[in-house]
PDB file of C-alpha atoms in Angstrom:
ATOM      1  CA  VAL A  22       6.445   4.916  14.460  1.00 76.00           C
ATOM      2  CA  ARG A  23       8.497   5.179  11.275  1.00 84.00           C
ATOM      3  CA  LEU A  24       7.333   3.418   8.076  1.00 91.00           C
ATOM      4  CA  VAL A  25       9.890   2.878   5.319  1.00 93.00           C
ATOM      5  CA  GLU A  26       8.887   1.942   1.738  1.00 95.00           C
ATOM      6  CA  SER A  27      11.176   0.319  -0.807  1.00 95.00           C
ATOM      7  CA  GLY A  28      10.948  -1.494  -4.139  1.00 97.00           C
ATOM      8  CA  GLY A  29       9.815   1.278  -6.468  1.00 96.00           C
ATOM      9  CA  GLY A  30      11.391   1.765  -9.892  1.00 97.00           C
ATOM     10  CA  SER A  31      10.775   2.030 -13.596  1.00 98.00           C
ATOM     11  CA  VAL A  32       9.220  -0.749 -15.666  1.00 98.00           C
ATOM     12  CA  GLN A  33       7.536  -1.133 -18.986  1.00 98.00           C
ATOM     13  CA  ALA A  34       3.853  -1.695 -19.290  1.00 98.00           C
ATOM     14  CA  GLY A  35       2.919  -5.261 -18.481  1.00 98.00           C
ATOM     15  CA  GLY A  36       5.783  -5.604 -16.057  1.00 98.00           C
ATOM     16  CA  SER A  37       5.784  -6.254 -12.303  1.00 98.00           C
ATOM     17  CA  LEU A  38       7.118  -4.661  -9.164  1.00 98.00           C
ATOM     18  CA  ARG A  39       6.955  -5.618  -5.485  1.00 98.00           C
ATOM     19  CA  LEU A  40       6.794  -2.826  -2.967  1.00 98.00           C
ATOM     20  CA  SER A  41       7.818  -3.393   0.674  1.00 97.00           C
ATOM     21  CA  CYS A  42       7.051  -1.392   3.762  1.00 95.00           C
ATOM     22  CA  ALA A  43       8.902  -1.895   7.043  1.00 91.00           C
ATOM     23  CA  ALA A  44       8.367  -0.554  10.503  1.00 81.00           C
ATOM     24  CA  PRO A  45      11.773  -1.031  12.037  1.00 70.00           C
ATOM     25  CA  GLY A  46      11.777  -1.362  15.765  1.00 66.00           C
ATOM     26  CA  SER A  47       8.014  -1.272  15.977  1.00 67.00           C
ATOM     27  CA  THR A  48       6.160  -3.944  17.973  1.00 61.00           C
ATOM     28  CA  TYR A  49       2.763  -2.291  17.594  1.00 67.00           C
ATOM     29  CA  SER A  50       0.016  -4.487  16.152  1.00 74.00           C
ATOM     30  CA  TRP A  51      -1.990  -2.419  13.733  1.00 81.00           C
ATOM     31  CA  TYR A  52      -5.669  -2.966  12.851  1.00 88.00           C
ATOM     32  CA  CYS A  53      -5.329  -1.581   9.346  1.00 93.00           C
ATOM     33  CA  LEU A  54      -2.436  -1.378   6.907  1.00 93.00           C
ATOM     34  CA  GLY A  55      -2.769   0.123   3.471  1.00 95.00           C
ATOM     35  CA  TRP A  56      -1.134   1.363   0.321  1.00 97.00           C
ATOM     36  CA  PHE A  57      -1.948   4.674  -1.307  1.00 96.00           C
ATOM     37  CA  ARG A  58      -0.623   6.449  -4.369  1.00 97.00           C
ATOM     38  CA  GLN A  59      -0.493   9.995  -5.689  1.00 97.00           C
ATOM     39  CA  ALA A  60       0.286  10.928  -9.255  1.00 95.00           C
ATOM     40  CA  PRO A  61       1.460  14.420 -10.294  1.00 90.00           C
ATOM     41  CA  GLY A  62      -1.451  16.804 -10.359  1.00 92.00           C
ATOM     42  CA  LYS A  63      -3.884  14.264  -9.003  1.00 94.00           C
ATOM     43  CA  GLY A  64      -5.401  13.548  -5.610  1.00 93.00           C
ATOM     44  CA  ARG A  65      -4.462  10.706  -3.320  1.00 93.00           C
ATOM     45  CA  GLU A  66      -5.917   7.350  -4.238  1.00 96.00           C
ATOM     46  CA  GLY A  67      -6.347   4.405  -1.919  1.00 96.00           C
ATOM     47  CA  VAL A  68      -4.973   1.267  -3.606  1.00 98.00           C
ATOM     48  CA  ALA A  69      -5.316  -1.636  -1.183  1.00 98.00           C
ATOM     49  CA  THR A  70      -5.840  -2.402   2.495  1.00 97.00           C
ATOM     50  CA  ILE A  71      -5.461  -5.369   4.774  1.00 95.00           C
ATOM     51  CA  ASP A  72      -6.827  -5.627   8.327  1.00 93.00           C
ATOM     52  CA  LYS A  73      -5.607  -7.548  11.353  1.00 90.00           C
ATOM     53  CA  TYR A  74      -7.778 -10.515  10.314  1.00 92.00           C
ATOM     54  CA  GLY A  75      -6.143 -10.672   6.881  1.00 92.00           C
ATOM     55  CA  ARG A  76      -9.112  -9.331   5.038  1.00 95.00           C
ATOM     56  CA  GLN A  77      -8.015  -7.483   1.857  1.00 97.00           C
ATOM     57  CA  SER A  78      -9.742  -4.753  -0.107  1.00 97.00           C
ATOM     58  CA  TYR A  79      -8.708  -3.234  -3.418  1.00 98.00           C
ATOM     59  CA  ALA A  80      -9.523  -0.226  -5.508  1.00 97.00           C
ATOM     60  CA  ASP A  81     -11.358  -1.193  -8.712  1.00 97.00           C
ATOM     61  CA  SER A  82      -8.504   0.224 -10.755  1.00 97.00           C
ATOM     62  CA  VAL A  83      -6.038  -2.408  -9.424  1.00 98.00           C
ATOM     63  CA  LYS A  84      -8.320  -5.367  -8.646  1.00 98.00           C
ATOM     64  CA  GLY A  85      -6.975  -8.546 -10.152  1.00 98.00           C
ATOM     65  CA  ARG A  86      -3.526  -7.072 -10.749  1.00 98.00           C
ATOM     66  CA  PHE A  87      -2.263  -6.011  -7.316  1.00 98.00           C
ATOM     67  CA  THR A  88      -1.977  -8.141  -4.135  1.00 98.00           C
ATOM     68  CA  ILE A  89      -1.465  -6.753  -0.649  1.00 97.00           C
ATOM     69  CA  SER A  90       0.090  -9.011   1.960  1.00 95.00           C
ATOM     70  CA  GLU A  91       1.835  -8.786   5.361  1.00 91.00           C
ATOM     71  CA  ASP A  92       4.501 -10.588   7.335  1.00 87.00           C
ATOM     72  CA  ASN A  93       3.335 -10.080  10.896  1.00 78.00           C
ATOM     73  CA  ALA A  94       6.394 -11.700  12.416  1.00 79.00           C
ATOM     74  CA  ASN A  95       8.659  -9.040  10.920  1.00 78.00           C
ATOM     75  CA  ASN A  96       6.225  -6.135  10.698  1.00 81.00           C
ATOM     76  CA  ASN A  97       6.502  -5.948   6.935  1.00 90.00           C
ATOM     77  CA  LEU A  98       3.843  -5.020   4.418  1.00 94.00           C
ATOM     78  CA  TYR A  99       3.994  -5.784   0.693  1.00 96.00           C
ATOM     79  CA  LEU A 100       2.233  -4.815  -2.530  1.00 98.00           C
ATOM     80  CA  GLN A 101       2.791  -7.129  -5.488  1.00 98.00           C
ATOM     81  CA  MET A 102       1.949  -5.234  -8.640  1.00 98.00           C
ATOM     82  CA  ASN A 103       1.496  -7.179 -11.881  1.00 98.00           C
ATOM     83  CA  SER A 104       0.338  -6.225 -15.361  1.00 98.00           C
ATOM     84  CA  LEU A 105       1.419  -2.619 -14.663  1.00 98.00           C
ATOM     85  CA  LYS A 106      -0.046   0.165 -16.747  1.00 98.00           C
ATOM     86  CA  PRO A 107       1.209   3.692 -17.428  1.00 97.00           C
ATOM     87  CA  GLU A 108      -1.663   4.996 -15.345  1.00 96.00           C
ATOM     88  CA  ASP A 109      -0.178   3.219 -12.319  1.00 98.00           C
ATOM     89  CA  THR A 110       2.692   5.750 -12.363  1.00 98.00           C
ATOM     90  CA  ALA A 111       2.661   7.499  -9.024  1.00 98.00           C
ATOM     91  CA  GLN A 112       4.375   7.930  -5.676  1.00 98.00           C
ATOM     92  CA  TYR A 113       3.289   5.028  -3.496  1.00 98.00           C
ATOM     93  CA  TYR A 114       2.931   5.234   0.271  1.00 97.00           C
ATOM     94  CA  CYS A 115       2.242   2.676   2.952  1.00 96.00           C
ATOM     95  CA  ALA A 116       0.235   3.610   5.965  1.00 94.00           C
ATOM     96  CA  ALA A 117      -0.950   2.221   9.323  1.00 93.00           C
ATOM     97  CA  ASP A 118      -3.698   2.884  11.798  1.00 91.00           C
ATOM     98  CA  SER A 119      -5.341   1.307  14.854  1.00 89.00           C
ATOM     99  CA  GLY A 120      -8.863   2.298  13.649  1.00 86.00           C
ATOM    100  CA  ASP A 121     -11.188  -0.382  12.425  1.00 87.00           C
ATOM    101  CA  TYR A 122     -12.409   1.046   9.135  1.00 92.00           C
ATOM    102  CA  CYS A 123     -10.090  -0.692   6.704  1.00 94.00           C
ATOM    103  CA  PHE A 124     -10.908  -0.031   3.060  1.00 94.00           C
ATOM    104  CA  PRO A 125      -9.148   1.905   0.296  1.00 94.00           C
ATOM    105  CA  SER A 126     -11.643   4.695   0.809  1.00 92.00           C
ATOM    106  CA  ARG A 127     -10.280   5.261   4.374  1.00 91.00           C
ATOM    107  CA  PRO A 128      -9.593   9.042   4.428  1.00 87.00           C
ATOM    108  CA  SER A 129      -6.646   9.209   6.818  1.00 90.00           C
ATOM    109  CA  TYR A 130      -4.105   7.152   8.733  1.00 91.00           C
ATOM    110  CA  SER A 131      -2.039   7.860  11.788  1.00 90.00           C
ATOM    111  CA  TYR A 132       1.264   6.921  10.236  1.00 91.00           C
ATOM    112  CA  TRP A 133       2.647   7.205   6.697  1.00 92.00           C
ATOM    113  CA  GLY A 134       5.940   6.400   5.020  1.00 93.00           C
ATOM    114  CA  GLN A 135       7.935   8.774   2.856  1.00 95.00           C
ATOM    115  CA  GLY A 136       6.853   7.091  -0.397  1.00 96.00           C
ATOM    116  CA  THR A 137       8.520   5.221  -3.219  1.00 97.00           C
ATOM    117  CA  GLN A 138       8.233   6.168  -6.881  1.00 98.00           C
ATOM    118  CA  VAL A 139       6.773   3.781  -9.473  1.00 98.00           C
ATOM    119  CA  THR A 140       7.037   4.722 -13.126  1.00 98.00           C
ATOM    120  CA  VAL A 141       5.460   2.669 -15.872  1.00 98.00           C
ATOM    121  CA  SER A 142       6.377   3.431 -19.486  1.00 97.00           C
ATOM    122  CA  SER A 143       4.295   2.432 -22.508  1.00 94.00           C
TER     123      SER A 143
END
């Protein structure tokens, strides 16, 4: 299964971006979908997850600012990012898995995208 992210870019602090993740040609129904990020020189950080029942979970660092959502009919996943901060600068990845532990602390996923860069300037 191939996951393809889009929507990254450069914004000023306080701005917004919407990331999208598509799984073209896939008809698989995942249990857990998530967004992760990795900044230069830092480890991977789980940002948000959504399970097949629509239950969402967020890292404390983005709670209240980011919203994860999905379009089941078209196999698309989204991450709406508002009130962006310079510390949100990172490469963002979407991921999918059939396992039932669906929280930002999930250590691994079966499928990942290639990532999209988000840069927030102060």
